[in-house]
């Protein structure tokens, strides 16, 4: 049996087929923006522009994605089944274009991947702290 995956190339995406018995590569490490989006959505469902503002705020201004880039990342994270579209909350305003806003939520898989990445980063930082403090009195 074969499973389909998408191989990303600079200008196109091509499907590839891998035997299901092939061990899947770890998704870690995550790109900083991927992790920050997952962390933002772990706090609750949001629409695109609100995600952009929350990423900028929670990263202390380090990350400030362009809206088009953000939607491409959201589409990729949805393809990984780490985020999914969510229904708008009761009484949510429509976008400036008269269409309902698209809301996104983190999935259980996305939450697990974010947790793994946070744990990986914590281990890395702890090791760096031990090394940096090794020669200090």
XYZ file of N, CA, C and O in Angstrom:
548
model
N 0.851 -1.176 0.000
C 0.000 0.000 0.000
C 0.895 1.236 0.000
O 1.934 1.249 0.625
N 0.469 2.262 -0.686
C 1.237 3.495 -0.790
C 0.432 4.673 -0.254
O -0.785 4.696 -0.332
N 1.132 5.618 0.313
C 0.492 6.849 0.765
C 1.025 7.988 -0.084
O 2.130 7.927 -0.600
N 0.204 9.002 -0.235
C 0.600 10.154 -1.037
C 1.163 11.221 -0.128
O 0.643 11.476 0.943
N 2.227 11.833 -0.544
C 2.754 12.987 0.152
C 3.066 14.024 -0.905
O 3.103 13.730 -2.085
N 3.260 15.222 -0.471
C 3.580 16.296 -1.397
C 5.035 16.704 -1.170
O 5.423 17.023 -0.064
N 5.804 16.660 -2.222
C 7.181 17.135 -2.162
C 7.156 18.582 -2.631
O 6.632 18.879 -3.692
N 7.692 19.468 -1.835
C 7.682 20.879 -2.197
C 8.978 21.236 -2.913
O 10.059 20.947 -2.441
N 8.834 21.833 -4.080
C 9.943 22.354 -4.845
C 9.776 23.859 -4.892
O 8.714 24.381 -4.602
N 10.812 24.588 -5.248
C 10.709 26.049 -5.193
C 9.510 26.629 -5.924
O 8.923 27.578 -5.467
N 9.118 26.056 -7.055
C 8.056 26.695 -7.836
C 6.840 25.804 -8.063
O 5.912 26.205 -8.740
N 6.838 24.619 -7.523
C 5.674 23.747 -7.731
C 5.643 22.669 -6.658
O 6.632 22.420 -5.992
N 4.490 22.068 -6.535
C 4.354 20.923 -5.628
C 4.080 19.696 -6.493
O 3.291 19.757 -7.427
N 4.763 18.625 -6.199
C 4.563 17.398 -6.948
C 4.240 16.277 -5.990
O 4.902 16.123 -4.960
N 3.210 15.476 -6.328
C 2.934 14.334 -5.456
C 4.018 13.278 -5.627
O 4.601 13.131 -6.694
N 4.306 12.601 -4.566
C 5.194 11.450 -4.647
C 4.511 10.323 -3.889
O 3.606 10.550 -3.101
N 4.912 9.136 -4.163
C 4.292 7.996 -3.519
C 5.358 7.228 -2.770
O 6.410 6.923 -3.314
N 5.087 6.970 -1.495
C 6.039 6.266 -0.645
C 5.349 5.038 -0.076
O 4.173 5.098 0.285
N 6.052 3.928 0.009
C 5.448 2.770 0.668
C 5.079 3.146 2.101
O 5.814 3.870 2.766
N 3.903 2.687 2.573
C 3.481 3.024 3.933
C 4.426 2.464 4.970
O 4.482 2.952 6.088
N 5.195 1.438 4.615
C 6.136 0.871 5.576
C 7.369 1.762 5.744
O 8.145 1.564 6.660
N 7.538 2.737 4.847
C 8.674 3.648 4.964
C 8.494 4.494 6.209
O 7.452 5.110 6.391
N 9.499 4.540 7.098
C 9.344 5.368 8.287
C 9.209 6.836 7.881
O 9.927 7.315 7.016
N 8.263 7.508 8.502
C 8.053 8.904 8.192
C 9.098 9.742 8.911
O 9.426 9.511 10.054
N 9.619 10.707 8.204
C 10.600 11.609 8.799
C 9.897 12.475 9.833
O 8.729 12.805 9.693
N 10.612 12.839 10.833
C 10.069 13.719 11.857
C 9.784 15.075 11.246
O 10.561 15.569 10.432
N 8.674 15.702 11.637
C 8.387 17.038 11.122
C 9.242 18.110 11.799
O 9.184 19.272 11.418
N 10.020 17.705 12.793
C 10.822 18.673 13.528
C 12.195 18.810 12.902
O 12.700 17.857 12.344
N 12.814 19.933 12.962
C 12.357 21.160 13.611
C 11.353 21.905 12.744
O 11.383 21.816 11.522
N 10.481 22.629 13.393
C 9.508 23.461 12.694
C 10.119 24.822 12.394
O 10.986 25.296 13.136
N 9.638 25.445 11.348
C 10.003 26.834 11.087
C 9.406 27.684 12.207
O 8.363 27.340 12.781
N 10.055 28.782 12.522
C 9.598 29.645 13.616
C 8.154 30.093 13.396
O 7.349 30.093 14.337
N 7.807 30.463 12.168
C 6.444 30.928 11.895
C 5.436 29.797 12.075
O 4.357 30.004 12.635
N 5.775 28.598 11.635
C 4.875 27.451 11.809
C 4.563 27.239 13.283
O 3.400 27.092 13.673
N 5.616 27.208 14.103
C 5.414 26.989 15.535
C 4.593 28.123 16.144
O 3.668 27.873 16.917
N 4.913 29.355 15.787
C 4.200 30.480 16.387
C 2.721 30.457 16.010
O 1.864 30.751 16.841
N 2.394 30.084 14.787
C 0.986 29.966 14.384
C 0.301 28.888 15.207
O -0.815 29.085 15.697
N 0.952 27.748 15.370
C 0.355 26.671 16.174
C 0.131 27.134 17.615
O -0.912 26.853 18.214
N 1.100 27.859 18.170
C 0.959 28.342 19.545
C -0.180 29.356 19.660
O -0.940 29.339 20.634
N -0.308 30.231 18.670
C -1.397 31.217 18.669
C -2.748 30.496 18.610
O -3.672 30.806 19.365
N -2.856 29.510 17.718
C -4.133 28.794 17.574
C -4.419 27.872 18.753
O -5.576 27.513 18.983
N -3.395 27.506 19.509
C -3.621 26.693 20.712
C -4.430 27.469 21.743
O -5.076 26.881 22.613
N -4.412 28.798 21.633
C -5.172 29.638 22.559
C -6.620 29.821 22.127
O -7.441 30.286 22.907
N -6.929 29.501 20.871
C -8.309 29.626 20.405
C -8.370 29.872 18.915
O -7.375 30.233 18.280
N -9.546 29.672 18.355
C -9.766 29.855 16.926
C -9.647 31.331 16.558
O -10.129 32.201 17.288
N -9.008 31.600 15.428
C -8.849 32.967 14.942
C -8.958 32.990 13.427
O -8.759 31.971 12.770
N -9.219 34.166 12.873
C -9.205 34.359 11.428
C -7.835 34.898 11.024
O -7.028 35.311 11.865
N -7.554 34.897 9.726
C -6.226 35.203 9.203
C -5.561 36.444 9.747
O -4.447 36.386 10.263
N -6.216 37.604 9.624
C -5.566 38.843 10.048
C -5.334 38.848 11.565
O -4.320 39.351 12.036
N -6.255 38.261 12.321
C -6.069 38.173 13.778
C -4.890 37.258 14.110
O -4.149 37.516 15.070
N -4.688 36.206 13.318
C -3.527 35.330 13.510
C -2.250 36.131 13.260
O -1.302 36.069 14.034
N -2.235 36.911 12.178
C -1.076 37.741 11.839
C -0.729 38.677 12.993
O 0.426 38.773 13.403
N -1.739 39.364 13.538
C -1.492 40.300 14.641
C -1.008 39.569 15.888
O -0.100 40.041 16.576
N -1.601 38.414 16.192
C -1.205 37.659 17.385
C 0.210 37.122 17.251
O 0.978 37.133 18.225
N 0.581 36.646 16.061
C 1.950 36.163 15.832
C 2.936 37.303 16.066
O 3.950 37.135 16.752
N 2.655 38.463 15.528
C 3.532 39.620 15.690
C 3.647 39.993 17.165
O 4.746 40.206 17.684
N 2.523 40.033 17.849
C 2.508 40.422 19.265
C 3.221 39.391 20.141
O 4.069 39.739 20.961
N 2.875 38.118 19.970
C 3.425 37.084 20.844
C 4.895 36.794 20.566
O 5.579 36.243 21.422
N 5.370 37.173 19.390
C 6.795 36.982 19.100
C 7.585 38.254 19.399
O 8.744 38.368 19.005
N 6.960 39.197 20.091
C 7.592 40.478 20.438
C 8.110 41.198 19.198
O 9.163 41.816 19.213
N 7.365 41.069 18.098
C 7.720 41.768 16.871
C 8.764 41.079 16.020
O 9.104 41.567 14.950
N 9.273 39.943 16.479
C 10.298 39.224 15.714
C 9.704 38.668 14.423
O 10.334 38.711 13.372
N 8.494 38.142 14.501
C 7.820 37.592 13.323
C 6.695 38.533 12.914
O 5.861 38.900 13.741
N 6.682 38.920 11.651
C 5.631 39.779 11.121
C 5.327 39.333 9.695
O 5.755 39.955 8.723
N 4.583 38.227 9.565
C 4.366 37.667 8.228
C 3.478 38.559 7.365
O 2.563 39.210 7.862
N 3.786 38.591 6.082
C 2.884 39.214 5.123
C 1.630 38.343 5.060
O 1.711 37.126 5.239
N 0.499 38.945 4.800
C -0.762 38.202 4.848
C -0.787 37.060 3.823
O -1.260 35.966 4.118
N -0.229 37.291 2.623
C -0.187 36.219 1.619
C 0.669 35.055 2.076
O 0.303 33.894 1.878
N 1.808 35.353 2.691
C 2.676 34.296 3.219
C 1.973 33.525 4.318
O 2.075 32.302 4.406
N 1.252 34.256 5.164
C 0.532 33.616 6.260
C -0.471 32.605 5.727
O -0.554 31.480 6.218
N -1.236 32.990 4.694
C -2.228 32.065 4.146
C -1.578 30.858 3.483
O -2.125 29.751 3.540
N -0.405 31.044 2.879
C 0.301 29.882 2.317
C 0.746 28.938 3.431
O 0.639 27.716 3.301
N 1.222 29.478 4.535
C 1.630 28.635 5.665
C 0.410 27.934 6.254
O 0.462 26.736 6.549
N -0.690 28.660 6.407
C -1.916 28.022 6.916
C -2.360 26.876 6.010
O -2.763 25.812 6.499
N -2.279 27.067 4.697
C -2.653 25.998 3.760
C -1.726 24.795 3.921
O -2.180 23.643 3.915
N -0.434 25.043 4.098
C 0.514 23.943 4.294
C 0.257 23.221 5.606
O 0.254 21.991 5.671
N 0.009 23.981 6.677
C -0.283 23.368 7.973
C -1.581 22.568 7.907
O -1.702 21.513 8.539
N -2.549 23.057 7.134
C -3.797 22.302 6.949
C -3.521 21.014 6.182
O -4.088 19.963 6.500
N -2.621 21.074 5.191
C -2.247 19.868 4.451
C -1.566 18.834 5.322
O -1.667 17.637 5.067
N -0.888 19.290 6.353
C -0.251 18.383 7.327
C -1.257 17.914 8.382
O -0.898 17.120 9.258
N -2.465 18.453 8.326
C -3.526 18.164 9.297
C -3.170 18.659 10.690
O -3.505 18.049 11.689
N -2.477 19.796 10.743
C -2.138 20.423 12.019
C -3.077 21.567 12.344
O -3.214 21.949 13.496
N -3.696 22.147 11.313
C -4.753 23.142 11.500
C -5.883 22.788 10.558
O -5.696 22.050 9.579
N -7.051 23.323 10.865
C -8.216 23.110 10.004
C -9.105 24.338 10.083
O -8.983 25.142 11.017
N -9.954 24.486 9.076
C -10.903 25.588 9.129
C -11.915 25.300 10.226
O -12.257 24.155 10.498
N -12.364 26.367 10.870
C -13.332 26.254 11.961
C -14.516 27.148 11.631
O -14.365 28.155 10.934
N -15.690 26.814 12.131
C -16.830 27.692 11.888
C -16.645 29.010 12.630
O -16.044 29.044 13.711
N -17.128 30.109 12.047
C -17.009 31.383 12.758
C -17.846 31.360 14.027
O -18.880 30.692 14.088
N -17.404 32.063 15.051
C -18.199 32.106 16.283
C -19.526 32.835 16.042
O -19.653 33.610 15.090
N -20.493 32.584 16.907
C -21.793 33.268 16.824
C -21.591 34.761 16.759
O -20.835 35.328 17.549
N -22.240 35.397 15.819
C -22.209 36.845 15.726
C -20.913 37.426 15.219
O -20.688 38.635 15.325
N -20.030 36.585 14.655
C -18.754 37.090 14.138
C -19.023 38.026 12.971
O -19.860 37.738 12.116
N -18.320 39.152 12.922
C -18.529 40.079 11.803
C -18.005 39.484 10.501
O -17.130 38.617 10.511
N -18.545 39.955 9.401
C -18.051 39.513 8.100
C -16.833 40.345 7.745
O -16.562 41.382 8.358
N -16.078 39.883 6.754
C -14.895 40.624 6.320
C -15.332 41.904 5.622
O -16.509 42.113 5.348
N -14.376 42.746 5.309
C -14.670 43.983 4.596
C -15.215 43.751 3.207
O -15.742 44.658 2.580
N -15.100 42.525 2.701
C -15.572 42.192 1.356
C -16.966 41.576 1.396
O -17.454 41.113 0.374
N -17.601 41.552 2.555
C -18.950 41.011 2.679
C -19.016 39.499 2.805
O -20.094 38.934 2.902
N -17.868 38.841 2.790
C -17.836 37.380 2.954
C -17.505 37.045 4.397
O -16.820 37.826 5.074
N -17.956 35.899 4.869
C -17.562 35.519 6.228
C -16.048 35.315 6.305
O -15.421 34.864 5.357
N -15.479 35.666 7.436
C -14.047 35.436 7.647
C -13.802 33.947 7.794
O -14.628 33.223 8.345
N -12.621 33.505 7.355
C -12.233 32.105 7.540
C -11.520 31.994 8.876
O -10.502 32.650 9.103
N -12.039 31.158 9.722
C -11.417 30.907 11.020
C -10.642 29.601 10.949
O -10.985 28.696 10.185
N -9.600 29.530 11.751
C -8.745 28.347 11.799
C -8.606 27.890 13.235
O -8.669 28.687 14.166
N -8.407 26.574 13.386
C -8.158 25.992 14.710
C -7.042 24.978 14.601
O -6.802 24.405 13.545
N -6.378 24.766 15.724
C -5.342 23.739 15.795
C -6.031 22.388 15.969
O -7.073 22.286 16.620
N -5.456 21.356 15.367
C -5.986 19.999 15.521
C -5.220 19.293 16.645
O -4.171 19.772 17.087
N -5.717 18.150 17.094
C -4.940 17.385 18.086
C -3.525 17.042 17.583
O -2.567 17.101 18.348
N -3.398 16.720 16.292
C -2.062 16.453 15.735
C -1.189 17.703 15.787
O 0.000 17.627 16.105
N -1.755 18.854 15.471
C -1.017 20.105 15.519
C -0.567 20.435 16.926
O 0.557 20.896 17.155
N -1.437 20.179 17.885
C -1.098 20.427 19.288
C 0.061 19.515 19.714
O 0.994 19.950 20.402
N 0.025 18.255 19.277
C 1.089 17.303 19.637
C 2.418 17.708 19.005
O 3.463 17.655 19.663
N 2.390 18.141 17.747
C 3.616 18.567 17.068
C 4.180 19.813 17.751
O 5.395 19.918 17.967
N 3.312 20.755 18.100
C 3.772 21.973 18.793
C 4.407 21.615 20.132
O 5.458 22.146 20.494
N 3.791 20.699 20.864
C 4.338 20.275 22.157
C 5.713 19.647 21.965
O 6.652 19.931 22.705
N 5.852 18.772 20.954
C 7.143 18.134 20.683
C 8.208 19.174 20.349
O 9.355 19.071 20.803
N 7.826 20.176 19.550
C 8.801 21.199 19.168
C 9.199 22.051 20.364
O 10.382 22.371 20.534
N 8.245 22.407 21.206
C 8.565 23.191 22.407
C 9.494 22.384 23.310
O 10.483 22.923 23.830
N 9.220 21.104 23.473
C 10.096 20.248 24.285
C 11.497 20.156 23.679
O 12.499 20.218 24.389
N 11.565 20.022 22.341
C 12.858 19.947 21.656
C 13.651 21.232 21.871
O 14.838 21.203 22.203
N 12.971 22.360 21.720
C 13.646 23.653 21.906
C 14.080 23.858 23.350
O 15.158 24.391 23.613
N 13.242 23.420 24.297
C 13.596 23.551 25.712
C 14.868 22.750 26.019
O 15.767 23.235 26.708
N 14.963 21.547 25.488
C 16.152 20.720 25.682
C 17.379 21.387 25.078
O 18.454 21.414 25.683
N 17.213 21.955 23.893
C 18.309 22.642 23.226
C 18.786 23.843 24.035
O 19.990 24.034 24.247
N 17.856 24.648 24.529
C 18.212 25.833 25.309
C 18.836 25.428 26.641
O 19.832 26.024 27.073
N 18.302 24.399 27.287
C 18.893 23.927 28.545
C 20.338 23.485 28.336
O 21.219 23.798 29.142
N 20.596 22.770 27.240
C 21.957 22.345 26.932
C 22.868 23.529 26.662
O 24.014 23.564 27.114
N 22.351 24.515 25.946
C 23.143 25.717 25.663
C 23.439 26.477 26.945
O 24.552 26.977 27.134
N 22.468 26.561 27.843
C 22.695 27.226 29.123
C 23.784 26.517 29.926
O 24.652 27.166 30.500
N 23.756 25.190 29.942
C 24.771 24.445 30.680
C 26.148 24.705 30.109
O 27.117 24.904 30.833
N 26.254 24.728 28.795
C 27.545 24.978 28.157
C 28.020 26.402 28.401
O 29.198 26.648 28.679
N 27.115 27.368 28.309
C 27.485 28.768 28.472
C 27.891 29.070 29.894
O 28.744 29.926 30.137
N 27.334 28.374 30.857
C 27.611 28.640 32.266
C 28.752 27.781 32.800
O 29.162 27.956 33.949
N 29.240 26.851 31.998
C 30.249 25.894 32.455
C 31.505 26.561 32.990
O 32.021 26.171 34.011
N 31.995 27.594 32.323
C 33.248 28.203 32.735
C 33.085 29.441 33.594
O 34.063 30.107 33.885
N 31.880 29.752 34.042
C 31.688 30.962 34.857
C 31.658 30.617 36.347
O 31.185 29.557 36.726
N 32.174 31.502 37.195
C 32.177 31.233 38.645
C 30.802 31.394 39.253
O 29.934 31.997 38.793
